[in-house]
Structures are given as C-alpha cells and as structure tokens.
CSV table of C-alpha atoms in Angstrom, one decimal:
chain,number,residue,atom,x,y,z
A,1,GLN,CA,11.6,-14.2,11.1
A,2,ALA,CA,12.0,-11.3,8.6
A,3,GLU,CA,9.6,-10.5,5.7
A,4,TRP,CA,10.6,-9.5,2.2
A,5,VAL,CA,8.6,-6.6,0.8
A,6,GLN,CA,8.5,-5.6,-2.9
A,7,ILE,CA,9.6,-2.0,-3.6
A,8,PHE,CA,9.3,-0.5,-7.1
A,9,SER,CA,11.4,2.5,-8.1
A,10,GLU,CA,12.0,3.9,-11.6
A,11,ASP,CA,10.6,0.9,-13.4
A,12,GLU,CA,12.8,-1.5,-11.4
A,13,LEU,CA,11.7,-4.1,-8.7
A,14,PHE,CA,13.7,-4.4,-5.5
A,15,LEU,CA,13.1,-6.7,-2.5
A,16,GLU,CA,13.7,-5.0,0.9
A,17,GLU,CA,14.1,-7.1,4.0
A,18,CYS,CA,12.2,-5.9,7.0
A,19,ALA,CA,14.2,-6.8,10.1
A,20,THR,CA,11.0,-6.9,12.1
A,21,GLU,CA,8.1,-8.6,10.4
A,22,PRO,CA,5.3,-6.2,9.4
A,23,ARG,CA,1.7,-7.0,10.1
A,24,ILE,CA,0.1,-8.2,6.8
A,25,GLU,CA,-3.6,-8.8,6.4
A,26,ARG,CA,-5.1,-10.2,3.2
A,27,HIS,CA,-8.7,-10.5,2.1
A,28,ARG,CA,-9.6,-12.1,-1.2
A,29,GLN,CA,-12.9,-10.2,-1.7
A,30,GLY,CA,-11.4,-7.0,-0.4
A,31,TRP,CA,-12.3,-4.3,2.1
A,32,ARG,CA,-14.0,-1.1,1.1
A,33,TYR,CA,-12.1,2.1,1.8
A,34,ASN,CA,-13.5,5.6,1.4
A,35,VAL,CA,-11.0,8.5,0.8
A,36,VAL,CA,-11.8,11.2,3.3
A,37,LEU,CA,-9.0,13.6,2.5
A,38,ASP,CA,-9.8,16.7,0.4
A,39,ALA,CA,-6.3,16.4,-1.1
A,40,ARG,CA,-5.3,13.7,-3.7
A,41,VAL,CA,-3.8,10.5,-2.4
A,42,HIS,CA,-1.1,9.4,-4.8
A,43,VAL,CA,-1.0,5.7,-5.5
A,44,ARG,CA,2.5,4.2,-5.5
A,45,LYS,CA,4.0,1.1,-7.2
A,46,GLY,CA,5.0,-0.4,-3.9
A,47,PRO,CA,4.2,-0.1,-0.2
A,48,SER,CA,6.7,2.7,0.5
A,49,LEU,CA,6.9,6.5,0.2
A,50,LEU,CA,10.2,5.8,-1.7
A,51,ALA,CA,8.3,3.8,-4.3
A,52,GLU,CA,7.6,5.5,-7.6
A,53,ARG,CA,4.1,7.0,-8.1
A,54,SER,CA,1.9,5.0,-10.5
A,55,GLY,CA,0.3,8.1,-12.0
A,56,VAL,CA,-3.0,7.3,-10.3
A,57,ALA,CA,-4.5,9.5,-7.6
A,58,LEU,CA,-7.5,8.9,-5.4
A,59,LEU,CA,-9.8,11.8,-4.8
A,60,GLY,CA,-11.8,12.7,-1.7
A,61,GLY,CA,-15.1,10.8,-1.6
A,62,GLU,CA,-13.8,8.1,-3.9
A,63,SER,CA,-14.4,4.5,-2.7
A,64,VAL,CA,-12.0,1.7,-3.5
A,65,LEU,CA,-11.5,-2.0,-2.7
A,66,ILE,CA,-8.4,-3.1,-0.9
A,67,THR,CA,-7.1,-6.7,-0.8
A,68,GLU,CA,-4.0,-6.3,1.4
A,69,ARG,CA,-3.0,-4.1,4.4
A,70,VAL,CA,0.7,-3.8,5.5
A,71,THR,CA,1.7,-2.0,8.7
A,72,GLY,CA,5.3,-1.8,9.8
A,73,PRO,CA,6.1,-2.4,13.5
A,74,GLY,CA,5.4,0.7,15.6
A,75,GLU,CA,4.2,2.7,12.6
A,76,ARG,CA,0.9,4.7,12.3
A,77,MET,CA,1.0,4.4,8.5
A,78,THR,CA,-0.7,1.4,6.8
A,79,TRP,CA,-0.2,0.6,3.1
A,80,LEU,CA,-3.3,-0.5,1.2
A,81,ARG,CA,-3.1,-2.6,-2.0
A,82,LEU,CA,-5.8,-1.6,-4.5
A,83,GLN,CA,-7.7,-4.6,-5.7
A,84,ASP,CA,-7.7,-3.4,-9.3
A,85,GLY,CA,-3.8,-3.7,-9.4
A,86,GLN,CA,-3.1,0.0,-9.8
A,87,GLY,CA,-0.8,0.0,-6.8
A,88,TRP,CA,-0.6,1.0,-3.1
A,89,ALA,CA,-2.2,3.9,-1.2
A,90,HIS,CA,-1.2,4.9,2.4
A,91,HIS,CA,-3.5,5.4,5.3
A,92,ILE,CA,-2.4,7.2,8.5
A,93,SER,CA,-4.3,6.3,11.7
C-alpha cells in the first residue's frame, strides 16, 4: 500500500504518493537530536529537498526535539519533523 506525503512549495500544499511506503516512526514526547555539522542545516516546510525552506536554520551544536522520522525505501536520508512545528530537517546516515 502506498503512503501519501505532504510536500510544501511556494506557500502551497501538495500530496505526493510514494509508490513504495516509506518507513515512518512517530514519538509523542520526541527524540533528542544534536546537530553535528559545522554548516547550517536548513529547515524545510515538508520532508523533501524540493520543499520550500522555512527560513529557519539549525546550527552546529544545537539540540532539537524530533517527533517524526521518515525514510524512503533504499534511501540514506531521513527526514526529521521538529517538535516545535518549524518544519523538517534532513539527516544523512
């Protein structure tokens, strides 16, 4: 069964159907993630590099709470939903 994923672009909301269901993990209280990159991690409005940037950037050493992790099949990139509602950051394993 396919999964529908919300994608934001230029102030519009789209639904994109994933042919193969992504792995989705949710945690109501959240997981703690520490930004280890020296560069900024730009937060996006949806779990996609095509989604518009939210204007927020996470800095190295910053610690955030994540309530959802989405990983596409066969991908090394996981999308992390920030608990504060500011958007999604990516993590490459």
